[in-house]
Coordinates of C-alpha atoms in Angstrom, one line a residue:
M1288 CA -58.2 -18.4 51.6
G1289 CA -59.9 -18.8 48.6
S1290 CA -61.9 -15.5 49.1
M1291 CA -59.2 -13.7 50.8
M1292 CA -56.8 -14.6 47.8
K1293 CA -59.7 -12.7 45.6
Y1294 CA -59.7 -9.8 48.0
M1295 CA -55.9 -9.8 47.4
T1296 CA -56.6 -8.5 43.8
G1297 CA -53.9 -6.1 42.5
R1298 CA -56.2 -3.1 41.6
N1299 CA -56.8 -3.2 45.6
V1300 CA -53.2 -3.7 46.8
I1301 CA -52.5 -0.7 44.8
M1302 CA -54.9 1.7 45.8
W1303 CA -54.2 -0.2 49.5
G1304 CA -50.3 0.9 48.8
S1305 CA -52.3 4.4 47.7
V1306 CA -54.2 5.2 50.5
A1307 CA -51.0 4.1 52.2
L1308 CA -48.7 6.7 51.3
L1309 CA -51.0 9.6 50.6
Y1310 CA -52.4 8.5 54.5
F1311 CA -48.5 8.3 55.3
L1312 CA -47.0 11.7 53.7
S1313 CA -50.3 13.9 54.8
G1314 CA -49.4 12.7 58.6
K1315 CA -46.3 13.4 58.2
L1316 CA -46.9 16.7 56.8
S1317 CA -49.1 17.7 60.2
L1318 CA -47.2 16.2 62.6
Y1319 CA -43.7 18.7 60.5
L1320 CA -46.2 21.7 60.8
S1321 CA -47.6 21.1 64.2
V1322 CA -45.4 23.1 67.4
E1323 CA -46.3 20.2 70.1
N1324 CA -44.3 17.5 68.0
S1325 CA -46.2 14.7 69.5
I1326 CA -49.0 12.0 68.6
V1327 CA -52.0 13.8 69.7
T1328 CA -51.9 17.3 68.7
L1329 CA -54.2 20.2 67.9
A1330 CA -52.7 21.1 64.1
I1331 CA -54.9 20.2 61.6
F1332 CA -55.0 16.8 60.8
F1333 CA -54.6 16.4 57.1
A1334 CA -54.2 12.2 57.1
E1335 CA -58.0 11.8 58.3
G1336 CA -59.7 13.8 55.5
V1337 CA -57.4 11.9 53.3
S1338 CA -59.2 8.6 55.0
L1339 CA -62.6 10.1 55.1
A1340 CA -62.4 11.3 51.6
S1341 CA -60.6 7.2 50.4
V1342 CA -64.1 6.0 52.2
L1343 CA -66.2 8.3 50.8
L1344 CA -64.8 7.8 47.1
Y1345 CA -63.9 3.8 47.6
G1346 CA -65.6 2.6 49.8
K1347 CA -65.4 0.1 53.0
R1348 CA -62.2 -1.7 51.1
V1349 CA -59.5 0.6 52.0
W1350 CA -59.1 0.3 55.6
P1351 CA -56.4 -2.1 54.8
G1352 CA -54.5 0.9 53.2
I1353 CA -55.8 3.2 56.2
F1354 CA -54.4 0.8 58.9
I1355 CA -51.2 0.3 57.3
G1356 CA -50.7 4.3 56.6
Q1357 CA -51.5 4.9 60.0
A1358 CA -49.3 2.3 62.0
L1359 CA -46.3 3.2 59.6
L1360 CA -47.2 6.9 60.7
A1361 CA -47.5 5.8 64.8
L1362 CA -44.4 3.4 64.5
S1363 CA -41.7 6.5 63.1
S1364 CA -42.8 8.7 65.3
G1365 CA -41.7 7.0 68.8
L1366 CA -44.7 4.7 69.5
D1367 CA -44.3 1.2 70.4
M1368 CA -45.6 -1.8 67.9
A1369 CA -48.7 -2.7 70.2
P1370 CA -50.6 1.2 70.7
S1371 CA -48.9 1.8 67.2
L1372 CA -52.0 -1.0 66.0
Y1373 CA -54.2 0.2 68.2
I1374 CA -54.7 3.9 66.8
A1375 CA -54.1 1.8 63.4
A1376 CA -57.2 -0.4 63.9
V1377 CA -59.5 2.4 65.6
N1378 CA -58.9 4.6 62.1
S1379 CA -59.6 1.7 60.3
A1380 CA -62.8 0.7 62.2
E1381 CA -63.6 5.0 62.0
A1382 CA -63.8 4.7 58.5
V1383 CA -65.8 1.2 58.5
L1384 CA -68.2 3.2 60.8
A1385 CA -68.0 6.5 57.7
Y1386 CA -68.7 4.2 55.2
Y1387 CA -71.9 2.8 56.9
L1388 CA -73.2 6.1 58.2
F1389 CA -73.0 7.8 55.4
R1390 CA -74.6 5.5 53.3
H1391 CA -77.4 5.1 55.6
F1392 CA -77.9 8.8 55.3
R1393 CA -77.5 8.7 51.1
F1394 CA -75.3 11.1 51.2
D1395 CA -74.4 12.6 47.9
R1396 CA -70.3 12.6 47.3
R1397 CA -70.9 15.1 44.7
L1398 CA -71.9 17.6 47.5
Y1399 CA -73.9 19.7 44.9
T1400 CA -76.2 20.4 47.7
L1401 CA -76.2 22.3 51.6
Y1402 CA -77.4 18.5 52.9
D1403 CA -74.9 16.6 51.8
L1404 CA -72.1 19.3 53.3
Y1405 CA -74.3 19.7 56.7
L1406 CA -74.1 16.2 57.0
L1407 CA -70.5 15.8 56.2
F1408 CA -69.9 18.0 59.0
A1409 CA -72.4 16.9 62.1
L1410 CA -71.1 13.7 61.4
I1411 CA -67.7 14.1 61.3
I1412 CA -68.1 16.7 64.3
F1413 CA -70.4 14.5 66.7
V1414 CA -69.8 10.8 65.4
L1415 CA -66.2 10.1 63.6
Q1416 CA -64.2 11.8 65.5
P1417 CA -65.9 11.7 69.0
F1418 CA -65.3 7.6 68.7
S1419 CA -61.8 8.0 67.3
S1420 CA -60.6 10.1 69.9
L1421 CA -62.5 8.9 72.9
L1422 CA -60.7 4.9 71.8
G1423 CA -57.7 6.5 70.5
N1424 CA -57.1 8.4 74.1
L1425 CA -58.4 6.3 76.1
G1426 CA -56.3 3.4 74.6
L1427 CA -52.7 5.4 74.9
I1428 CA -53.9 6.1 78.2
F1429 CA -53.9 2.1 79.0
F1430 CA -50.3 2.0 77.0
S1431 CA -49.2 4.0 79.1
V1432 CA -48.6 6.6 76.2
N1433 CA -50.5 9.4 77.4
D1434 CA -51.2 10.6 81.5
V1435 CA -55.1 10.1 82.6
N1436 CA -54.0 13.6 83.7
M1437 CA -54.7 15.4 80.2
F1438 CA -57.2 13.0 79.2
F1439 CA -59.4 15.7 78.3
I1440 CA -57.2 18.1 76.8
N1441 CA -55.9 15.2 75.1
L1442 CA -59.4 14.6 73.8
F1443 CA -60.1 18.0 73.0
S1444 CA -56.9 18.0 70.8
W1445 CA -57.5 15.0 68.9
W1446 CA -61.3 15.2 68.3
F1447 CA -60.4 19.3 66.9
G1448 CA -56.8 18.4 65.0
N1449 CA -59.1 15.3 63.2
V1450 CA -61.9 17.7 62.6
M1451 CA -60.4 20.6 61.0
G1452 CA -58.5 18.2 59.4
Q1453 CA -61.9 16.2 57.4
I1454 CA -63.8 19.5 57.5
L1455 CA -61.1 20.8 54.9
V1456 CA -59.3 17.9 53.0
V1457 CA -62.6 15.4 52.6
P1458 CA -64.7 18.3 50.0
I1459 CA -62.0 19.6 48.5
L1460 CA -60.9 16.0 47.5
L1461 CA -65.1 15.0 46.5
V1462 CA -65.0 18.1 44.3
F1463 CA -61.8 18.1 43.0
Y1464 CA -62.7 14.4 42.2
R1465 CA -66.3 15.2 40.9
E1466 CA -65.0 18.1 38.3
R1467 CA -61.3 15.5 37.8
Y1468 CA -62.2 16.4 33.7
S1469 CA -63.1 19.6 33.6
I1470 CA -60.3 21.5 35.7
N1471 CA -57.9 23.2 34.2
Y1472 CA -55.4 22.5 35.3
R1473 CA -53.2 25.7 34.2
L1474 CA -55.1 27.9 35.8
F1475 CA -55.7 25.3 38.7
I1476 CA -51.8 25.7 40.0
L1477 CA -51.7 29.4 38.7
A1478 CA -54.4 30.6 41.4
N1479 CA -52.6 28.3 43.9
L1480 CA -49.2 30.1 43.3
F1481 CA -50.7 33.5 43.4
F1482 CA -52.1 32.9 46.4
L1483 CA -49.8 31.1 47.9
L1484 CA -47.5 34.3 47.3
F1485 CA -49.7 36.7 48.2
C1486 CA -50.4 34.8 52.1
Y1487 CA -46.5 34.2 52.0
V1488 CA -46.2 37.9 51.5
I1489 CA -49.1 38.0 54.5
F1490 CA -47.7 36.1 56.9
F1491 CA -43.9 36.5 56.7
F1492 CA -43.5 40.7 55.4
S1493 CA -47.2 42.3 57.0
P1494 CA -47.4 43.5 60.4
V1495 CA -50.5 42.5 60.7
S1496 CA -51.7 40.7 63.6
N1497 CA -54.9 41.3 64.4
L1498 CA -57.6 38.0 63.6
A1499 CA -60.3 40.3 62.4
L1500 CA -58.7 42.5 60.3
L1501 CA -56.6 39.3 58.8
L1502 CA -59.6 37.7 58.1
S1503 CA -60.9 41.0 56.0
M1504 CA -57.3 40.3 54.2
T1505 CA -58.1 37.1 53.2
I1506 CA -61.3 35.9 52.8
P1507 CA -63.1 38.6 50.4
L1508 CA -59.4 37.1 47.8
V1509 CA -60.6 33.5 48.3
I1510 CA -64.6 34.7 47.2
L1511 CA -63.2 36.4 44.6
I1512 CA -61.3 33.0 43.3
M1513 CA -64.0 30.9 43.3
V1514 CA -66.4 33.3 41.3
Y1515 CA -64.2 34.2 38.9
A1516 CA -61.9 30.8 38.3
G1517 CA -64.2 28.3 40.2
F1518 CA -65.8 26.5 43.6
V1519 CA -62.8 23.8 43.5
Y1520 CA -59.3 26.8 42.5
A1521 CA -60.9 28.1 45.9
M1522 CA -61.0 25.1 47.9
S1523 CA -57.6 24.5 46.7
S1524 CA -56.6 28.6 47.6
I1525 CA -57.5 27.6 51.6
L1526 CA -55.3 24.3 51.3
A1527 CA -52.4 26.7 50.3
L1528 CA -53.6 29.0 53.2
S1529 CA -54.0 26.3 55.6
L1530 CA -49.9 24.8 54.8
I1531 CA -48.4 28.4 54.1
S1532 CA -50.2 29.7 57.6
L1533 CA -49.1 26.5 59.4
F1534 CA -45.6 27.0 58.2
S1535 CA -45.3 30.6 59.2
M1536 CA -46.7 29.7 63.0
H1537 CA -44.1 26.1 62.4
L1538 CA -41.0 28.7 61.4
G1539 CA -42.3 31.4 64.5
V1540 CA -43.0 33.8 62.6
G1541 CA -46.9 35.9 61.2
P1542 CA -49.5 36.9 63.0
F1543 CA -50.2 33.2 64.4
T1544 CA -47.4 33.9 66.9
V1545 CA -48.0 36.4 69.6
S1546 CA -49.7 34.5 72.4
N1547 CA -46.6 32.3 74.4
N1548 CA -49.3 29.6 74.2
S1549 CA -49.1 27.2 71.6
M1550 CA -52.4 25.5 72.4
D1551 CA -53.9 29.3 72.0
N1552 CA -51.9 30.0 68.7
L1553 CA -52.9 26.1 67.3
I1554 CA -56.5 27.6 68.4
N1555 CA -56.8 30.7 66.6
I1556 CA -55.0 29.2 63.6
N1557 CA -57.5 26.3 63.4
F1558 CA -60.6 28.8 64.3
Y1559 CA -59.2 31.5 61.0
I1560 CA -59.1 28.4 58.5
F1561 CA -62.6 27.1 59.6
A1562 CA -63.8 30.4 58.7
H1563 CA -62.6 30.3 55.1
V1564 CA -64.2 27.0 54.9
F1565 CA -67.4 27.5 56.1
V1566 CA -67.9 30.7 53.7
V1567 CA -66.6 29.6 51.1
Y1568 CA -68.1 25.7 51.3
V1569 CA -71.4 26.5 52.0
Y1570 CA -71.6 29.6 49.7
G1571 CA -70.2 27.1 46.8
V1572 CA -72.1 24.4 47.3
L1573 CA -75.2 26.7 47.2
L1574 CA -74.3 28.0 44.1
A1575 CA -73.5 24.1 42.9
E1576 CA -76.9 23.4 44.1
K1577 CA -77.9 26.4 41.9
D1578 CA -76.6 25.4 39.1
D1579 CA -78.2 22.3 39.3
V1580 CA -81.5 23.0 39.7
L1581 CA -80.9 25.3 37.3
E1582 CA -79.8 22.1 35.1
K1583 CA -82.8 20.8 36.1
L1584 CA -85.3 23.4 35.1
E1585 CA -83.5 23.7 32.1
S1586 CA -83.2 19.8 31.2
M1587 CA -87.0 19.9 31.7
N1588 CA -88.1 22.6 29.7
N1589 CA -86.7 21.2 27.2
H1590 CA -88.2 18.1 27.9
L1591 CA -91.5 20.0 27.9
E1592 CA -91.1 21.5 24.6
E1593 CA -90.1 18.0 23.3
R1594 CA -93.9 16.9 24.8
V1595 CA -95.1 19.5 24.0
K1596 CA -93.6 19.3 20.7
E1597 CA -94.7 15.8 20.1
E1598 CA -98.3 16.4 21.4
I1599 CA -98.5 18.8 18.8
E1600 CA -98.1 16.6 16.4
K1601 CA -99.8 14.0 17.3
R1602 CA -103.0 16.3 17.4
Q1603 CA -101.8 17.6 13.7
E1604 CA -101.8 14.2 12.8
K1605 CA -105.6 13.3 14.1
E1606 CA -106.9 16.7 12.9
K1607 CA -105.3 15.5 9.8
L1608 CA -107.0 12.1 9.6
M1609 CA -110.5 13.6 10.9
L1610 CA -110.3 16.0 8.4
L1611 CA -110.1 12.7 5.7
Q1612 CA -112.4 11.2 7.6
S1613 CA -115.0 14.5 7.5
R1614 CA -114.3 14.4 4.3
Q1615 CA -114.7 11.9 2.7
A1616 CA -117.9 11.7 4.8
Q1617 CA -118.8 14.7 2.6
M1618 CA -117.9 13.4 -0.5
G1619 CA -120.6 11.0 0.2
E1620 CA -123.2 13.6 1.3
M1621 CA -121.8 15.0 -2.3
I1622 CA -122.7 11.9 -4.5
S1623 CA -125.9 11.8 -2.6
M1624 CA -126.9 15.2 -3.3
I1625 CA -125.4 15.3 -7.4
A1626 CA -127.6 12.0 -7.8
H1627 CA -131.1 13.3 -6.5
Q1628 CA -130.0 16.8 -8.3
W1629 CA -129.8 14.4 -11.1
R1630 CA -132.9 12.7 -11.0
Q1631 CA -135.1 14.6 -12.6
P1632 CA -132.8 16.0 -15.9
L1633 CA -132.5 12.3 -16.3
N1634 CA -135.8 11.4 -16.0
T1635 CA -136.8 14.6 -18.1
L1636 CA -133.7 12.8 -20.9
S1637 CA -135.6 9.7 -20.6
L1638 CA -138.7 11.1 -21.5
V1639 CA -137.1 12.8 -24.3
M1640 CA -135.7 9.8 -25.5
Q1641 CA -138.8 7.6 -25.6
N1642 CA -141.1 10.5 -27.1
L1643 CA -138.1 10.2 -29.8
Y1644 CA -138.4 6.6 -30.3
I1645 CA -141.7 6.8 -30.5
K1646 CA -141.9 9.7 -33.1
Y1647 CA -139.6 7.6 -35.3
Q1648 CA -141.7 4.4 -34.8
L1649 CA -144.6 6.5 -35.8
K1650 CA -142.8 7.8 -39.3
A1651 CA -143.2 10.8 -37.5
L1652 CA -140.0 12.8 -37.4
N1653 CA -139.0 16.0 -39.2
D1654 CA -136.6 19.0 -38.7
A1655 CA -138.9 20.8 -36.1
Y1656 CA -139.2 18.0 -33.6
I1657 CA -135.0 17.0 -34.0
E1658 CA -134.4 20.7 -33.6
K1659 CA -137.1 20.6 -30.4
F1660 CA -134.9 17.2 -29.2
R1661 CA -131.6 18.7 -29.2
E1662 CA -132.6 21.5 -27.3
D1663 CA -134.4 20.3 -24.9
A1664 CA -131.6 17.4 -24.5
T1665 CA -129.1 20.2 -24.4
R1666 CA -131.1 21.8 -21.3
Q1667 CA -130.9 18.9 -19.3
I1668 CA -127.0 18.4 -19.8
D1669 CA -126.3 21.6 -19.2
Q1670 CA -128.0 21.7 -15.8
M1671 CA -126.1 18.2 -15.1
S1672 CA -123.0 19.6 -15.5
T1673 CA -124.2 22.7 -14.1
T1674 CA -124.6 21.0 -11.0
I1675 CA -121.8 18.8 -10.6
E1676 CA -119.7 22.3 -11.1
D1677 CA -121.4 23.8 -8.5
F1678 CA -120.7 21.4 -6.3
R1679 CA -117.3 20.6 -7.5
L1680 CA -116.6 24.5 -6.0
F1681 CA -118.6 24.2 -2.9
F1682 CA -116.3 20.9 -1.4
K1683 CA -113.1 22.4 -3.0
P1684 CA -111.2 23.1 -0.4
Q1685 CA -108.8 27.0 -0.6
K1686 CA -105.6 27.5 0.4
E1687 CA -105.5 31.1 1.0
K1688 CA -107.8 32.8 2.8
H1689 CA -109.7 35.5 0.8
P1690 CA -112.8 38.1 1.7
F1691 CA -116.2 36.6 0.2
D1692 CA -119.4 37.5 0.7
V1693 CA -121.6 35.6 3.8
S1694 CA -124.3 36.5 2.3
K1695 CA -124.5 35.4 -1.1
K1696 CA -122.9 32.2 -0.3
V1697 CA -125.5 31.6 1.6
H1698 CA -127.5 32.1 -1.1
H1699 CA -125.8 29.8 -2.9
V1700 CA -126.3 26.8 -0.1
I1701 CA -130.1 27.3 0.4
E1702 CA -130.5 27.4 -3.6
M1703 CA -128.3 24.0 -3.9
L1704 CA -129.8 22.3 -0.3
N1705 CA -133.8 23.8 -1.0
P1706 CA -134.5 21.1 -4.0
L1707 CA -133.1 18.3 -1.6
Y1708 CA -135.4 19.2 0.7
Q1709 CA -138.8 19.0 -0.9
K1710 CA -138.9 16.0 -0.7
E1711 CA -139.1 15.7 3.3
N1712 CA -141.2 19.1 3.0
V1713 CA -138.2 20.8 4.5
T1714 CA -137.2 24.3 3.3
L1715 CA -134.9 26.6 4.5
T1716 CA -135.5 30.6 4.9
Y1717 CA -133.3 33.5 4.5
D1718 CA -134.4 37.3 5.5
M1719 CA -130.7 39.2 4.8
E1720 CA -130.0 41.2 1.2
E1721 CA -127.3 43.5 2.6
E1722 CA -123.6 42.4 2.0
A1723 CA -121.2 40.8 4.9
Y1724 CA -118.2 40.8 3.7
V1725 CA -116.0 38.4 6.0
D1726 CA -111.8 37.5 5.4
G1727 CA -111.5 33.5 5.4
Y1728 CA -112.3 30.8 2.6
G1729 CA -115.9 30.7 1.4
N1730 CA -116.3 26.9 0.6
E1731 CA -114.9 25.4 4.3
F1732 CA -117.7 28.3 5.6
A1733 CA -120.3 27.0 3.3
Q1734 CA -119.5 23.4 4.0
V1735 CA -119.9 24.3 7.6
L1736 CA -123.6 25.6 6.5
I1737 CA -124.4 22.5 4.9
N1738 CA -123.6 20.5 8.1
I1739 CA -125.5 22.5 10.2
I1740 CA -128.4 23.0 8.3
N1741 CA -128.0 19.4 7.0
N1742 CA -127.8 18.8 11.3
A1743 CA -131.3 20.8 12.0
K1744 CA -133.1 19.1 8.7
D1745 CA -132.2 15.7 10.2
A1746 CA -134.1 16.9 13.4
I1747 CA -136.7 18.2 11.9
V1748 CA -136.8 14.7 9.9
Q1749 CA -137.2 13.6 13.0
N1750 CA -138.8 15.3 15.2
M1751 CA -142.4 13.7 13.9
Q1752 CA -145.0 16.7 15.6
G1753 CA -146.3 19.0 13.6
V1754 CA -143.8 22.0 13.7
P1755 CA -142.5 24.6 11.6
R1756 CA -141.1 22.0 8.7
N1757 CA -138.7 25.3 7.7
V1758 CA -134.9 26.0 9.0
D1759 CA -134.2 29.7 9.5
I1760 CA -131.0 31.3 9.0
H1761 CA -130.3 34.9 10.0
V1762 CA -126.9 37.5 9.5
E1763 CA -126.4 39.9 11.5
K1764 CA -123.4 42.7 11.5
K1765 CA -122.7 44.4 14.5
K1766 CA -120.1 46.6 15.2
D1767 CA -117.0 44.5 13.1
A1768 CA -118.3 41.0 13.1
V1769 CA -120.8 39.0 11.0
Y1770 CA -123.3 36.6 12.9
V1771 CA -124.8 33.9 11.2
M1772 CA -127.8 32.3 12.8
I1773 CA -129.3 28.7 11.6
E1774 CA -132.3 27.9 13.9
D1775 CA -134.8 24.8 13.8
H1776 CA -138.1 24.6 15.5
A1777 CA -137.7 21.1 16.3
G1778 CA -137.1 21.1 20.2
G1779 CA -134.2 22.1 20.9
I1780 CA -131.2 20.0 21.8
D1781 CA -130.6 18.1 25.9
D1782 CA -128.9 19.9 27.6
E1783 CA -126.2 16.9 28.8
I1784 CA -126.0 16.4 24.7
L1785 CA -125.6 20.0 24.0
Q1786 CA -122.5 20.3 26.4
R1787 CA -120.8 17.5 23.8
I1788 CA -122.3 17.8 20.3
F1789 CA -118.7 19.8 19.3
E1790 CA -116.5 16.5 20.7
P1791 CA -115.1 14.1 18.2
Y1792 CA -116.7 11.6 17.3
F1793 CA -120.3 11.9 19.4
S1794 CA -123.3 11.8 17.0
T1795 CA -126.6 11.7 18.4
K1796 CA -127.5 9.8 15.2
H1797 CA -127.1 5.9 13.9
D1798 CA -123.4 4.7 13.0
K1799 CA -124.7 4.3 9.7
E1800 CA -125.8 7.2 9.3
G1801 CA -123.0 10.1 11.2
T1802 CA -119.3 9.7 11.6
G1803 CA -119.6 12.3 14.6
L1804 CA -116.9 15.0 12.7
G1805 CA -119.3 16.8 10.8
L1806 CA -120.0 19.6 14.1
Y1807 CA -116.4 19.1 15.4
M1808 CA -114.9 19.7 11.7
S1809 CA -116.9 22.7 12.2
K1810 CA -115.4 23.9 14.7
I1811 CA -112.1 23.4 13.9
I1812 CA -113.0 25.7 10.2
I1813 CA -114.8 28.3 12.2
E1814 CA -112.7 28.8 15.3
K1815 CA -109.1 27.7 14.4
H1816 CA -108.3 28.6 10.6
M1817 CA -110.7 31.1 10.4
G1818 CA -110.6 32.8 13.9
G1819 CA -114.1 33.0 14.2
R1820 CA -116.6 31.3 16.9
L1821 CA -119.1 28.2 16.9
Y1822 CA -121.6 27.7 19.5
A1823 CA -124.8 26.6 19.9
Q1824 CA -127.5 26.9 22.4
N1825 CA -131.2 26.5 22.7
H1826 CA -134.3 29.3 21.7
A1827 CA -137.5 28.8 22.8
D1828 CA -138.9 25.6 20.2
G1829 CA -135.3 24.4 18.8
A1830 CA -131.9 24.7 18.4
R1831 CA -129.7 27.4 17.4
F1832 CA -126.7 27.5 15.6
V1833 CA -124.6 30.9 16.1
I1834 CA -121.3 32.1 13.6
V1835 CA -119.5 34.6 14.5
L1836 CA -116.1 35.6 11.9
G1837 CA -114.5 39.2 12.1
M1838 CA -115.6 41.6 9.1
A1839 CA -112.7 42.1 6.5
E1840 CA -110.9 45.3 6.2
T1841 CA -110.9 45.6 2.4
F1842 CA -112.7 43.5 0.3

């Protein structure tokens, strides 16, 4: 009892009353427009469409409203209480069955795809209405309302009228509900009034009686409304067409009164309306399906663009971090190089100072010695200052591209590194004096050279065999490109390692000796910043790194 009272909420009672009223009024309209004046009719039974649409929109809880509406309709049509309640029970059972069937087949009430439209039609035609018409007619025979000899005719009439009612009304109500917030109601009313007027003229004043000619006049107009106004406007126009055509037949005028047999006329009008329904509904759902696919594609594209943007930003942040780490490693190398370059002038300064002190102790200082001391000290200090300036310029990043001479830049690097490699017994050789200008960042190019030459020097030092302990640098101009080749004679690089040497954080050195960023950042500088190429290969007795840069047009 408590659960029943909980079910009897105010909202449910209002819903049942609304469904019952709509069912009753639409059923009365169908019976009024039917020329047979019978509870079993071939005429389009709009109430069945209201019933199924209510179930699809609000669920199985609407069945009491369907039961009440059908019972009132049957009673008002002259049926006794028992058959009226029986017919109401059959239609309510049909509604509950529809709820579970459509739920089982995952029907989408928005009708965006042809699958959903065809599923709707198939379940109506082959399941719901055979169920309803069979049980309904058997019950009417049991209660002696219908003659058993008319069973198959009544079975067909019930099935056909209900099928047309559901096929016509259900999609209209579902799409109207789907687009209820986007409908221009002024346009909606105007479109339907215009179409009603057009149909009124055809059915009441036109001499046209040929069905094909009639279809050729109304179907294009309905499609035109759908294209320029929308799917829901076209469907409502079909409903208006149904009402006006049934009304004309009810009054005995128009193209659907040519036959003396009312059943033939009803079949003709049903097929005439079904032709509009099928053409417009299929075409409309195809358009909706296309729009839905386009919307999904647009959403996917937007999402993909966002993902690409996020990945680009992440990669840029990662490259910035790597560049910072590479800069820090290079700063350490620069400090190490400066320290090495300063050792000799500092030793010289120390000796000059010691000599000055000894002269002072021996009381042997004179103007000439003081002048010589000043010159020697100044020369060493200038050399130390020049060393700092050279390294500062080499490691200072440039913001804009400028043409620079590759040959001159290689010379500067060799002059800076050769003194450092003397203690390792490694020599740098260079065989080109010709100018070769490229457009790019000279200092960053110098850093790439230093990275590659340092790697070559380390490979030579690690190789304990008596190979030539030199790094050869060749520069060639081929057509519109400059090729810089750095070669060592340390036995080459293993094929597996050769495929990975440009990967970030990949290093063959010990953790304390390398970051694994030097070659990766070198490749980024040459290929991304300067639009060139950097690759590695083995030659006869060592490794070769090749830098390819396009020649500058002007310099």
